[in-house]
XYZ file of C-alpha atoms in Angstrom:
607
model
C 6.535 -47.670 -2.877
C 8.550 -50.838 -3.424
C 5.473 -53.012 -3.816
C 3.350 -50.635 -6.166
C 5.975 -49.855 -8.598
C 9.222 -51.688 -11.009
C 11.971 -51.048 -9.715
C 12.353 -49.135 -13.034
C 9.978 -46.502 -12.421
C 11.566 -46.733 -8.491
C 14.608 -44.758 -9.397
C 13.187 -42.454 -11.577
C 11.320 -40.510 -8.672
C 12.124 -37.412 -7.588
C 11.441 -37.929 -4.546
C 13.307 -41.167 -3.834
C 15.221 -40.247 -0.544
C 11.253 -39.949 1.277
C 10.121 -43.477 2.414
C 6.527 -44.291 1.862
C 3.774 -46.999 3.214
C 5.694 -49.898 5.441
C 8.730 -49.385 3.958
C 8.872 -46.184 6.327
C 8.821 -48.452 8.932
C 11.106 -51.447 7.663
C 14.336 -49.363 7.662
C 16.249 -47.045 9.740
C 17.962 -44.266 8.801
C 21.429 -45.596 7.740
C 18.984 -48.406 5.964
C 16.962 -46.070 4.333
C 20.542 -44.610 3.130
C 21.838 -47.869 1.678
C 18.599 -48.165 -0.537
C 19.405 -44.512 -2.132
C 22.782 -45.598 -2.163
C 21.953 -48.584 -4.413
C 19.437 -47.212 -6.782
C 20.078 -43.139 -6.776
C 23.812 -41.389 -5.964
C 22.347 -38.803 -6.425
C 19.427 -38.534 -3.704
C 22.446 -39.298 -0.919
C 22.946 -35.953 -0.146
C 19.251 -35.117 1.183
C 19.310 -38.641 2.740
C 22.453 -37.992 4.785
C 21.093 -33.902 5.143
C 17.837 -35.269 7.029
C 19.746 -37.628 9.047
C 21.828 -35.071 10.246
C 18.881 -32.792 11.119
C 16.973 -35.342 12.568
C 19.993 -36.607 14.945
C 21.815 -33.210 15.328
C 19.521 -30.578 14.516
C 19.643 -28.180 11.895
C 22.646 -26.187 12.841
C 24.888 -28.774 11.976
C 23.545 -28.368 8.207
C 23.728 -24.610 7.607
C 27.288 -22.580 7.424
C 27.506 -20.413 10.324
C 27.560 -16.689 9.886
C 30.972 -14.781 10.179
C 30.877 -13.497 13.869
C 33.730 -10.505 13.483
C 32.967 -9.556 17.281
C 35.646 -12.135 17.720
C 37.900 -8.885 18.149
C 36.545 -8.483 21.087
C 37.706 -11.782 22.411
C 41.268 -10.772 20.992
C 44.242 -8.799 22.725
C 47.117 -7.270 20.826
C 49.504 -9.902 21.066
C 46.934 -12.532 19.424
C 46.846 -12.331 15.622
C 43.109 -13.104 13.816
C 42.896 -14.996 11.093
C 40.563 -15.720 8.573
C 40.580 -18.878 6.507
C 39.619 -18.129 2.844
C 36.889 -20.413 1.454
C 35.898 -20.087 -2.340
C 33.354 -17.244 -3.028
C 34.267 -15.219 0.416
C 36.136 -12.291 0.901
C 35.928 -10.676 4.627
C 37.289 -7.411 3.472
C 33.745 -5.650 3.580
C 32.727 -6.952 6.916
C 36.484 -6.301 8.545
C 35.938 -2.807 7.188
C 32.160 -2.453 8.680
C 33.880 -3.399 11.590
C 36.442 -1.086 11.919
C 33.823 1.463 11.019
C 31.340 0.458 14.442
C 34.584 0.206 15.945
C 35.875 3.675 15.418
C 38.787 2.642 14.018
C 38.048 3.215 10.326
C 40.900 5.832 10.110
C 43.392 3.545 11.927
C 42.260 0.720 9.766
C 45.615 -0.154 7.036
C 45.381 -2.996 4.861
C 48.003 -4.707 2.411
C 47.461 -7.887 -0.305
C 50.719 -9.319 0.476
C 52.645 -10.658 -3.373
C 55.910 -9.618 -4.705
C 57.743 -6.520 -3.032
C 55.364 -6.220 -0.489
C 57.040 -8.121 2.908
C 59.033 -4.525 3.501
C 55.764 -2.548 3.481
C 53.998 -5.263 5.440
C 56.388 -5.324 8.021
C 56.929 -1.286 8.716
C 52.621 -1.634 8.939
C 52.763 -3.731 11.669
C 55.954 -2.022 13.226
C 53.627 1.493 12.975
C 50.450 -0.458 14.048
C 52.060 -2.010 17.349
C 53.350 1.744 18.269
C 50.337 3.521 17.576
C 47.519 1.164 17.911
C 46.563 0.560 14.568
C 44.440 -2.245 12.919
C 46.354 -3.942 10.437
C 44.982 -5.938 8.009
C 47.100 -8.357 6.082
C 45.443 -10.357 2.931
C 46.496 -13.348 1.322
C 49.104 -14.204 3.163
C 49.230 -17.641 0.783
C 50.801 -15.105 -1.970
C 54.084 -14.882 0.206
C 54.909 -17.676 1.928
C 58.185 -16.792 1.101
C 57.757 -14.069 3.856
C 55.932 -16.010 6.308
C 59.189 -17.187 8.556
C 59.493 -13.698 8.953
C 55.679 -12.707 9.866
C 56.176 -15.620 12.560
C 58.953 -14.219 14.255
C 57.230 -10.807 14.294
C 54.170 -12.535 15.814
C 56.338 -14.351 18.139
C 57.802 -10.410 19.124
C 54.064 -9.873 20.288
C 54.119 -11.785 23.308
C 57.373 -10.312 24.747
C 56.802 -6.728 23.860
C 54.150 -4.199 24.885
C 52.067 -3.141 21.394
C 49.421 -0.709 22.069
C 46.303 -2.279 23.413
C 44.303 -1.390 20.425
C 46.599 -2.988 18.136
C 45.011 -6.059 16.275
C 46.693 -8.104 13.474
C 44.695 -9.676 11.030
C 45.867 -12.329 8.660
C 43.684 -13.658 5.543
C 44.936 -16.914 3.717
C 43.629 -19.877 1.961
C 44.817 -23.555 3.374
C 47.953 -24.087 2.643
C 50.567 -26.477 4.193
C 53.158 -24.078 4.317
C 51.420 -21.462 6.167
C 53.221 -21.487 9.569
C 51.528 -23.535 12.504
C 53.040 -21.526 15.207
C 50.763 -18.428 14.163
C 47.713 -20.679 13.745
C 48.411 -21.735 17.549
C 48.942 -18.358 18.608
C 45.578 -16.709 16.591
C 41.688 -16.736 16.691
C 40.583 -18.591 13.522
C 37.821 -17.663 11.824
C 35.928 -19.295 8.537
C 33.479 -19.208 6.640
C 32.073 -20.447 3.317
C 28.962 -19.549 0.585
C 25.869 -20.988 1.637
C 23.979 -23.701 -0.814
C 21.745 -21.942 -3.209
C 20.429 -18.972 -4.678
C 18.618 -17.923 -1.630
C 20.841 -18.391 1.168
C 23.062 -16.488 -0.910
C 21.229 -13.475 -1.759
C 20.018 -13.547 2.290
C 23.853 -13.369 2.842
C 24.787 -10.453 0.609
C 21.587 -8.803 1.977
C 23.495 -8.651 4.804
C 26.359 -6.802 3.208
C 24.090 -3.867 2.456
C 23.648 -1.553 5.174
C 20.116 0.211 5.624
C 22.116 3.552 4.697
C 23.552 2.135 1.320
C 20.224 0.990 0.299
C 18.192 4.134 0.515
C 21.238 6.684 -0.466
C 20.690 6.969 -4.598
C 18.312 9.351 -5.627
C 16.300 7.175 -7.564
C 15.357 4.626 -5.337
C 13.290 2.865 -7.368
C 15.755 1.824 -10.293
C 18.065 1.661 -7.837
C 16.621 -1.068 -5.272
C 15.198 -3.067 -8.229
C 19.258 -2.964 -9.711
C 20.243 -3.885 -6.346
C 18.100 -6.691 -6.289
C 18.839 -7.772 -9.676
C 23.055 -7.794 -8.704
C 22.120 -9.602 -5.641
C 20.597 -12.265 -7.772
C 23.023 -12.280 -10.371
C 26.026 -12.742 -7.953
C 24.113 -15.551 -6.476
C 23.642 -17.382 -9.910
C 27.318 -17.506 -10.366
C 28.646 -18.890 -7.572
C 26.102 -21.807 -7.776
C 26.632 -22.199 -10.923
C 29.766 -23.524 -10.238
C 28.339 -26.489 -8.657
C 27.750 -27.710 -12.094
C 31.645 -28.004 -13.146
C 31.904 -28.289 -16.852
C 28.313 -27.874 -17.528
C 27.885 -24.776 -15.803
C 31.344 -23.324 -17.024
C 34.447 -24.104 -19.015
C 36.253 -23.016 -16.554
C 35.537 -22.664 -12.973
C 36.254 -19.321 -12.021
C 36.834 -17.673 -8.370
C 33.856 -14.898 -8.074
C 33.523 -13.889 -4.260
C 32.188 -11.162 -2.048
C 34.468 -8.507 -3.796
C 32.982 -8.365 -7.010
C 29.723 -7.596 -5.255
C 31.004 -4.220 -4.266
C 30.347 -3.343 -7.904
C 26.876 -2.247 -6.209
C 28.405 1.278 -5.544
C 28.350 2.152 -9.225
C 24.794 1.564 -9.539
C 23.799 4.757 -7.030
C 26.650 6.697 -8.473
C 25.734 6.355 -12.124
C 22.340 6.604 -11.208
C 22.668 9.997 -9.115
C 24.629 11.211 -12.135
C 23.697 10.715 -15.280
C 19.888 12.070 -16.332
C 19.659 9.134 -18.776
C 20.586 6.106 -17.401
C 23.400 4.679 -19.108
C 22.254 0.909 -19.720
C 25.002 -0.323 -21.712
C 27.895 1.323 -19.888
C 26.173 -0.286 -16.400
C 26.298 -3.794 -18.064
C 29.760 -3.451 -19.813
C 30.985 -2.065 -15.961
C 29.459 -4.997 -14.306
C 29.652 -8.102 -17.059
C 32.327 -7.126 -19.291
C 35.076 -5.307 -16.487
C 34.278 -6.538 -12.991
C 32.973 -9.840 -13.020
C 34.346 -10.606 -16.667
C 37.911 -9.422 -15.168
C 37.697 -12.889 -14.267
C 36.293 -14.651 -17.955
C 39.290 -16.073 -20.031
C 36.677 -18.164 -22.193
C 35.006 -16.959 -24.850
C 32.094 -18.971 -24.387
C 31.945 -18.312 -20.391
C 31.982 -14.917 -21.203
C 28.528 -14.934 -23.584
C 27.124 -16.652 -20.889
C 28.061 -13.750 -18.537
C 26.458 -11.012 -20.739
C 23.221 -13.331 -21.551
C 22.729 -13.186 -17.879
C 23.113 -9.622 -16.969
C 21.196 -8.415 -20.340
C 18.574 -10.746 -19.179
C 18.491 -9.588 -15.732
C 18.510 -5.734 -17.146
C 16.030 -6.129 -19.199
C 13.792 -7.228 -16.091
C 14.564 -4.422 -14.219
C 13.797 -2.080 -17.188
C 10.852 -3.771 -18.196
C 8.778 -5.835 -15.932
C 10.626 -4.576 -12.925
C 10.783 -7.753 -11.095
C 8.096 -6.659 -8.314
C 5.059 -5.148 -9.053
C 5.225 -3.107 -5.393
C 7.864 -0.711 -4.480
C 10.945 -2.514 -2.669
C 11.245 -1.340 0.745
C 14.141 -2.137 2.854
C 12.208 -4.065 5.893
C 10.035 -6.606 2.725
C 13.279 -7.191 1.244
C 14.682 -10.250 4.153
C 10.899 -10.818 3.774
C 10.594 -11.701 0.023
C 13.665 -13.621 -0.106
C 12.716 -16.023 2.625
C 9.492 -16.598 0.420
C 11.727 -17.966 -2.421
C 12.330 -21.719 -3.226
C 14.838 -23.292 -0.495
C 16.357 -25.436 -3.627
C 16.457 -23.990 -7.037
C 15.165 -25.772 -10.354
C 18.661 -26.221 -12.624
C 15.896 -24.005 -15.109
C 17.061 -21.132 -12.943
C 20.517 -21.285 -14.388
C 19.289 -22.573 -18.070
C 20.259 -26.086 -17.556
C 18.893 -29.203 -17.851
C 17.174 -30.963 -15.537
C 20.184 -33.850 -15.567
C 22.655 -31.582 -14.747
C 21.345 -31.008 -11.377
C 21.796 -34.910 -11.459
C 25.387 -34.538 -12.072
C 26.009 -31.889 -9.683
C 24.609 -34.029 -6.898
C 25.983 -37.596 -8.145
C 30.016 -35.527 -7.692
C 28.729 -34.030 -4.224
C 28.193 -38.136 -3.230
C 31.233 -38.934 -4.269
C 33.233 -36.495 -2.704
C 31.510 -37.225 0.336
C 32.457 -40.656 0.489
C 35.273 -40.244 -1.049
C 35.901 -37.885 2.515
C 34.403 -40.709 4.529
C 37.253 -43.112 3.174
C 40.014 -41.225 3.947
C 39.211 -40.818 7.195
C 38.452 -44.835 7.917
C 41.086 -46.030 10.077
C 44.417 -47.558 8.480
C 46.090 -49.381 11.306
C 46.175 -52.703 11.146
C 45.503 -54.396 14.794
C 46.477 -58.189 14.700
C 44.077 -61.010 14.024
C 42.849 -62.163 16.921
C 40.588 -65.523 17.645
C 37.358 -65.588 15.339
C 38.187 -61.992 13.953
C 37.995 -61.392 9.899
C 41.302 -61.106 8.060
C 43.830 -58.547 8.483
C 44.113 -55.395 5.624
C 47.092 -57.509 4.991
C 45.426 -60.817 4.295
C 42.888 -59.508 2.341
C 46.105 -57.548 0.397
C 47.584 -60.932 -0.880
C 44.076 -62.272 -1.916
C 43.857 -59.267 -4.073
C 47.366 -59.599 -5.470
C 46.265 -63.407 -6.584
C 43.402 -61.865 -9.137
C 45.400 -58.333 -10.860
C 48.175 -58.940 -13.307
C 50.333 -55.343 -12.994
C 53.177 -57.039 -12.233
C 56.136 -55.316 -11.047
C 54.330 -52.932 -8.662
C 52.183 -55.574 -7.327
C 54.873 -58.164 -6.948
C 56.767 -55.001 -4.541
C 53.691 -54.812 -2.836
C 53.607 -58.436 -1.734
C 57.255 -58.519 -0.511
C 56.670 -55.473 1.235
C 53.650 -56.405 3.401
C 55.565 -59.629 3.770
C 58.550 -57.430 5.108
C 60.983 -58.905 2.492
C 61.301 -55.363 1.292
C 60.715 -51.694 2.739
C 57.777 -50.310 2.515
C 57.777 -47.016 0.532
C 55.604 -43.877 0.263
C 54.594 -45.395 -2.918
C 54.084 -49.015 -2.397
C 52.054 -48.214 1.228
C 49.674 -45.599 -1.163
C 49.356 -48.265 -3.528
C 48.454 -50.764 -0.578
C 45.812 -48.381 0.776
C 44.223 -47.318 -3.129
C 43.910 -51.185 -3.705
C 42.205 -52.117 -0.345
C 39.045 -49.279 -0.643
C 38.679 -49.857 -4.316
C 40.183 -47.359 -5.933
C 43.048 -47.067 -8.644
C 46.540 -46.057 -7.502
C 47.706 -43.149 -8.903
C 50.932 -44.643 -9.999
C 48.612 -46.726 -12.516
C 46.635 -43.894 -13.135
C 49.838 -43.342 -16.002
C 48.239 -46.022 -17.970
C 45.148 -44.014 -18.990
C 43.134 -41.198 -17.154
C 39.778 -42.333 -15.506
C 37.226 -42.079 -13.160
C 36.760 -45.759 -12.706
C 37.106 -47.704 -9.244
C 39.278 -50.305 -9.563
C 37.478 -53.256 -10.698
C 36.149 -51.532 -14.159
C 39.350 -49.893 -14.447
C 40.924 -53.228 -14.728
C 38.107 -54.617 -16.754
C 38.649 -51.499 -18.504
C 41.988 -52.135 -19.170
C 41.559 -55.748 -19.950
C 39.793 -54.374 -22.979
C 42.467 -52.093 -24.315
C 45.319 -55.150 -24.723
C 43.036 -57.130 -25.926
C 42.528 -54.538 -28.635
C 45.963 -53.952 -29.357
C 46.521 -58.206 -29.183
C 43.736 -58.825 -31.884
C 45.342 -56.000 -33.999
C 48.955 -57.394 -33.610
C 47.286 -61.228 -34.695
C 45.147 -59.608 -37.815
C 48.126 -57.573 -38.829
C 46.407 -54.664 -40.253
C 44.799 -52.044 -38.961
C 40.536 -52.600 -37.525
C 38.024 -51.152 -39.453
C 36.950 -49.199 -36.442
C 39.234 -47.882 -33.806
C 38.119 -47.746 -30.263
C 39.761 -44.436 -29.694
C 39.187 -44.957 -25.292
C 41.844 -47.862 -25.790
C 44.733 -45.800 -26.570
C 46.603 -44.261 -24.033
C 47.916 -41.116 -26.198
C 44.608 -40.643 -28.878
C 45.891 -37.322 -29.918
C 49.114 -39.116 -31.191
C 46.886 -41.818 -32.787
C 44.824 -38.909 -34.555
C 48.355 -37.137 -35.436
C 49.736 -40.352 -37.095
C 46.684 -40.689 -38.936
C 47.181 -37.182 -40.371
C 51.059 -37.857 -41.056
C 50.291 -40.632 -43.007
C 47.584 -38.953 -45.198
C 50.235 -36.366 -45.454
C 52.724 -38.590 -46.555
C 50.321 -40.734 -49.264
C 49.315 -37.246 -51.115
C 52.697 -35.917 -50.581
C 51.273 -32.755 -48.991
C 52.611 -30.822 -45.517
C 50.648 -32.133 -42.388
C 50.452 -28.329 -41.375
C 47.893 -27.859 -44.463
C 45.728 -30.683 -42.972
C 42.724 -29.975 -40.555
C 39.582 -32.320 -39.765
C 36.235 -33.146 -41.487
C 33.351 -35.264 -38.999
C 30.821 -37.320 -40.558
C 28.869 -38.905 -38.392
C 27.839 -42.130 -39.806
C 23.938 -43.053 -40.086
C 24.681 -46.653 -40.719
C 25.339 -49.926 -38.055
C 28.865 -50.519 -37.307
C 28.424 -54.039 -38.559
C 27.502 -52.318 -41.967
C 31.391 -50.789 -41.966
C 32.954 -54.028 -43.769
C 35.786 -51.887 -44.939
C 38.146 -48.669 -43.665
C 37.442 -45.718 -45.508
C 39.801 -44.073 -47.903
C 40.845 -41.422 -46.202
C 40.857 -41.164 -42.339
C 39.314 -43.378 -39.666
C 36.205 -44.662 -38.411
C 36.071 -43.577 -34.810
C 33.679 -45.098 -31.920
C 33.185 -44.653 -27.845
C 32.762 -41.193 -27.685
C 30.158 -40.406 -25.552
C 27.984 -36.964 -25.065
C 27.174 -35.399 -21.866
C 24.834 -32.595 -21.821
C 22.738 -33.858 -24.774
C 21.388 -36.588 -26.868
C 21.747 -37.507 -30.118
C 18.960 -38.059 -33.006
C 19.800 -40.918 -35.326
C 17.777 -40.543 -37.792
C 18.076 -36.672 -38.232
C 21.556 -36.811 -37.720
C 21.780 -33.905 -35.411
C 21.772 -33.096 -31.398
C 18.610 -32.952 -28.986
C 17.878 -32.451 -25.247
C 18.818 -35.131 -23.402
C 15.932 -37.735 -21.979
C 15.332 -37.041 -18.207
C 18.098 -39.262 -16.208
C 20.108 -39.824 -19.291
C 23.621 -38.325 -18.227
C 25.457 -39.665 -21.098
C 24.366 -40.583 -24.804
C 26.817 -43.187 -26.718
C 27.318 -41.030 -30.529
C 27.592 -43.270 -33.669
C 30.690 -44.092 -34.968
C 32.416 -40.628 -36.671
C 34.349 -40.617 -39.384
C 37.364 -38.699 -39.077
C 38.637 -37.336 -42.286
C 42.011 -35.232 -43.342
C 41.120 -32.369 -45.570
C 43.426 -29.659 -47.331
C 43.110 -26.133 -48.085
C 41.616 -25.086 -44.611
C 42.889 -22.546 -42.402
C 44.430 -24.361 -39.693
C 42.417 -23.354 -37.007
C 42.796 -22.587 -32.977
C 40.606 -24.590 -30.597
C 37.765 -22.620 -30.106
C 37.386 -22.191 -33.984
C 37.789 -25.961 -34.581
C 35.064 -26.192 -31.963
C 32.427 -23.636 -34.064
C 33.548 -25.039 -37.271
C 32.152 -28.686 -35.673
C 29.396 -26.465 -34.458
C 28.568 -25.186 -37.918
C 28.850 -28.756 -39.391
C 25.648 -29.445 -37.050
C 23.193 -26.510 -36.936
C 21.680 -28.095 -34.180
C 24.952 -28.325 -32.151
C 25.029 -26.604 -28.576
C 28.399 -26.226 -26.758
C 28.702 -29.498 -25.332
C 31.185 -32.139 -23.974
C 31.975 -35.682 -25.710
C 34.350 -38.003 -23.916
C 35.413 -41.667 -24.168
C 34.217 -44.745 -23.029
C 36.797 -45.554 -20.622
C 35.162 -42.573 -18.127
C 32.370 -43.328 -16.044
C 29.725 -40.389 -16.758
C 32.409 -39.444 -19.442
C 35.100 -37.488 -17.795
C 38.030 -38.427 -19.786
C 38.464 -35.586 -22.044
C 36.376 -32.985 -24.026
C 35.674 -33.405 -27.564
C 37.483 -29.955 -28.100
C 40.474 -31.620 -26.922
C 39.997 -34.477 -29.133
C 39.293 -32.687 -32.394
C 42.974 -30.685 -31.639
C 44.720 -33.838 -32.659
């Protein structure tokens, strides 16, 4: 494809990560990977997924299921624990065990938190004497307590429990949690699958044949059950889209799924099936229990009013669902998911995949090695060498002037200064300059970047008065900039800056046409949208052109007005909203950020 096409056209294929013609031929696999690297971040993930295949088979790709037979590996002096990953919740399947087990009525379990380490502890005291399974959750939520669960673990190898005592422990990482009971245990882990279908294959497996053909109308029912499967599914991969799938990323897992059990019960007893109180159960209580915006939460009842009105209407299948087709029809599904499936746009599948590269090589580069051997005889420079060269091109100073002494040995190396050292020698920005100004940057735009800002302020100080247009990215506090500007409206109509709120007018003219500052408030450029475009000459917002991630918006005129309710953020956000009938919820963010991860517009229009 690289002779028969621009390069233009090149890395606007879909298909960019499959090699065609000689180039197939021309490049090995890590090549192959460099090209995608170059022209498409976002591509890198399939590129480095078929490697893996290819070289380690498929395996190595796919999360392995929870095996709980582990237990039978176990004695009573070894503790099991399971490793919490987002989404997961071993509960159910630790309680299906104990159930094949015959231990479902010696089966106690506790979610450790305040209050609970006395209860905990005369569990496992019963559980050792009787032979009890004794299930411990979230062990994270009392570290406090933890010391003492250690020496109680440590008691198991020296006394005698009863041989069909097991411990289990649940806990997310954390580096608290003590190591000695990690040495002593059988770990276990596990994590969602990718996608909609590997998910709703894995909470298939939750249902047992006896759950699914128990209501006694087993044709809403299955349909229902389908329909929850699918919905469950679309919300933890919708998480993969960060701020364009949710405000806030929220921590739905396997135990909001048992919701299921209402379906057959409200269906076995009600002669009319209650449709709203189902939805309100599920959207509004269970999974909502977890909403705190009120935009997140509209998107939660859109999607389960959609999904019911499926079931109620076209019924999803036009056959009967029977339990043996149902492993069947889900393996018939789409391996990868169009972003359509969650009502996005096409470029924020872009995004998604574009912060899955970067996390994976931001993984790659932590693990690179960071001892320094010494130069030897026609070897390249030392990390040191290479250090001092840097030190000769940045101007910050007093930490970089440290540095130098440091890796000359004039000075001890601290925590600080050796972090710094590493940050600066992969490229990225030290967090103890990340104080300047928040961004996403590597280092070389983030010093270009902040090049930019003093020359801003230096021009200002030399023209003493204030630009025409203020490159609100520059400053390092913009909501204090905003606030000033509202103080001194305040102060020039001699009015209280609590009456004050914001007008936007975004301006249909060049910025070389703004000769002069405008009366009232600011002229405002480098905000940036994500999510969406913007129409110039219709003044208003539009879907966003395929690989477009962010869209610069005209300069905005930011104006104090009186006599408006002084309004909370999510009302200053519809208010904007309202201002622009065409407006969707969307982010805007500064030019200092990369793809425009600085800050939301909501947080912007606060000041």
């Amino acid at each position: 494809w690289m002779a028969d096409s621009s390069w233009e056209k090149i890395t606007e294929l879909s298909e960019l990560h499959n090699f065609n013609g000689d180039w197939e031929n021309k490049c090995n696999a890590l090549q192959k990977m460099l090209v995608v690297r170059s022209l498409r971040q976002d591509r890198v993930s399939f590129c480095v997924t078929s490697f893996i295949v290819n070289n380690l088979g498929s395996r190595f790709v796919e999360p392995p299921v929870l095996n709980m037979k582990a237990v039978s590996e176990s004695t009573c002096r070894t503790p099991l624990i399971f490793v919490l990953s987002p989404g997961v919740d071993p509960t159910g399947a630790l309680l299906q065990l104990a159930e094949a087990s015959g231990m479902s009525k010696h089966f106690h379990a506790l979610s450790l938190g305040q209050g609970q380490a006395p209860i905990a502890k005369r569990m496992i005291e019963e559980g050792v004497k009787n032979g009890q399974w004794v299930f411990l959750a979230n062990c994270h939520l009392s570290l406090s307590w933890m010391p003492d669960l250690d020496k109680l673990v440590e008691q198991l190898q020296v006394q005698k429990p009863h041989s069909n005592f097991r411990l289990w422990l649940s806990s997310s990482p954390h580096p608290d949690f003590p190591i000695t009971i990690l040495q002593a245990g059988i770990k276990m882990t596990t994590e969602p699958p990718k996608g909609v279908k590997a998910n709703m294959k894995r909470l298939y497996q939750l249902v047992t044949e006896t759950q699914f053909n128990r209501c006694s109308r087993p044709v809403f029912y299955r349909k229902l059950l389908f329909s929850l499967c699918f919905f469950h599914s679309i919300l933890l991969e919708r998480k993969k889209f960060l701020q364009l799938g949710w405000n806030i990323v929220y921590g739905f897992n396997d135990s909001d799924f048992e919701v299921r059990s209402l379906l057959s019960l409200y269906l076995d007893e009600y002669e009319e099936i209650p449709w709203d109180a189902l939805k309100y159960l599920i959207a509004g209580v269970n999974y909502g229990g977890h909403v705190t915006d009120d935009w997140d939460r509209r998107l939660l009842t859109t999607y389960i009013n959609d999904y019911f009105y499926t079931v109620t209407h076209t019924y999803l299948f036009t056959t009967p669902i029977i339990w043996e087709y149902t492993p069947e029809y889900i393996s018939m599904l789409p391996s990868t998911e169009h972003p359509e499936v969650f009502g996005q746009h096409p470029n924020a599948d872009i995004a998604s995949q574009i912060a899955e590269t970067r996390t994976l090589f931001e993984t790659l580069l932590s693990l690179q090695p960071q001892v320094t051997s010494p130069t030897t005889a026609g070897a390249g420079p030392s990390r040191e060498d290479k250090m001092c060269c840097c030190n000769m091109c940045l101007c910050l100073s007093s930490s970089l002037v440290e540095l130098e002494k440091g890796i000359k040995g004039l000075v001890v190396m601290s925590s600080s200064l050796e972090e710094t050292f590493h940050c600066i020698y992969d490229g990225r920005v030290p967090p103890l300059w990340e104080k300047a100004y928040p961004s996403l940057k590597p280092l070389a735009a983030w010093t270009r970047d902040l090049c930019q800002r003093v020359n801003q302020f230096a021009h200002w100080a030399e023209m003493v008065q204030p630009p025409n247009l203020f490159w609100l990215s520059g400053f390092t506090f913009p909501n204090g900039f905003l606030t000033a500007v509202l103080q001194s409206y305040a102060r020039q109509h001699n009015i209280s800056v609590d009456t004050l709120s914001w007008e936007f007018i975004v301006s249909t003219v060049d910025d070389s046409n703004l000769l002069y500052p405008p009366k009232d408030g600011v002229f405002i450029r480098g905000l940036y949208l994500e999510g969406a475009g913007w129409d110039k000459r219709n003044s208003c917002l539009l879907e966003a052109e395929p690989m477009q991630m962010v869209c610069p918006i005209p300069t905005i005129h930011f104006k104090p007005v009186e006599n408006r309710k002084k309004m909370g953020k999510s009302e200053l956000i519809q208010t904007f909203f309202l201002e622009f009938p065409h407006c969707i919820p969307l982010t805007v963010f500064p030019s200092s950020s990369p793809y425009g991860l600085l800050c939301r517009f909501s947080t912007i229009t606060l000041f």
